[in-house]
Amino acid sequence: MISKRKENGQALILITFGIVALVGFTALAVDGGRVFSDRRNAQNAADTAALAAALAKTQGENYTTAAESRALSNGYTDDAEHSVSVQLCSASGVMCVLPTGATASDYILVTITSDVPMTFARVLGRTEVTNTVYAIAKASGSSPSSTTWGTGFGLTALKKTGTGISFTGSGDVYIEGGIGTNAAFS
């Protein structure tokens, strides 16, 4: 009589590998989507906070308070899951990528860091993902543009009456109560 080799248990191993793969794809879809969504929301909050800080600075107000208040209204504040940092680019230890010839004290850097807790990725050993986003805004009074504005830059005039942005025959740009943003830095 010929004995047959027993192959019991192979299905269990294949099912285990299949479950791990399904959890991995679910983690990628669900947790990855949460990370992407948080990054987009944090970037929007940093952008609006930088613009609020620049506006406050041009109006002689406290730009740090304005930026933190705007970040808070978008759901980001200094707590266990988030941190908001507002600094002038001229501050010691602050690294900003600015146009050639730019005055660093005219630029405000807002950094938002947020920790996104994982749900399905915990099974694979990942408990959280940290997002860090940056936004830089330029705040200056009424003066000719002393910098070259290139790709990725925007300009906004916020003067309540009259002309906020004016151009002269020499090619100088005059901004009254305006702000500029560097959308390319993120």
Short mmCIF file of C-alpha atoms in Angstrom, two decimals, residues 57 63 87-92 94-109 136-139 146-147:
data_model
loop_
_atom_site.label_atom_id
_atom_site.label_comp_id
_atom_site.label_asym_id
_atom_site.label_seq_id
_atom_site.Cartn_x
_atom_site.Cartn_y
_atom_site.Cartn_z
CA LYS A 57 2.91 92.94 9.90
CA TYR A 63 2.08 88.97 13.20
CA GLN A 87 9.26 83.20 12.59
CA LEU A 88 10.85 85.93 10.55
CA CYS A 89 13.23 84.54 7.96
CA SER A 90 15.90 86.82 9.45
CA ALA A 91 15.73 85.07 12.85
CA SER A 92 18.78 83.12 13.96
CA VAL A 94 15.81 79.98 10.39
CA MET A 95 16.42 78.67 6.87
CA CYS A 96 14.29 80.25 4.12
CA VAL A 97 14.66 79.95 0.36
CA LEU A 98 14.23 83.54 -0.85
CA PRO A 99 14.66 85.36 -4.16
CA THR A 100 18.11 86.81 -4.89
CA GLY A 101 18.59 90.15 -3.15
CA ALA A 102 15.57 89.72 -0.87
CA THR A 103 15.51 91.27 2.60
CA ALA A 104 14.97 88.34 4.97
CA SER A 105 13.24 90.49 7.60
CA ASP A 106 10.40 91.09 5.10
CA TYR A 107 9.55 87.39 5.00
CA ILE A 108 7.58 85.35 7.53
CA LEU A 109 7.91 81.55 7.77
CA ILE A 136 6.49 81.84 3.45
CA ALA A 137 4.84 85.22 2.91
CA LYS A 138 6.43 88.58 2.18
CA ALA A 139 5.20 91.62 4.02
CA SER A 146 13.45 95.31 -4.87
CA THR A 147 13.24 91.62 -5.67
#
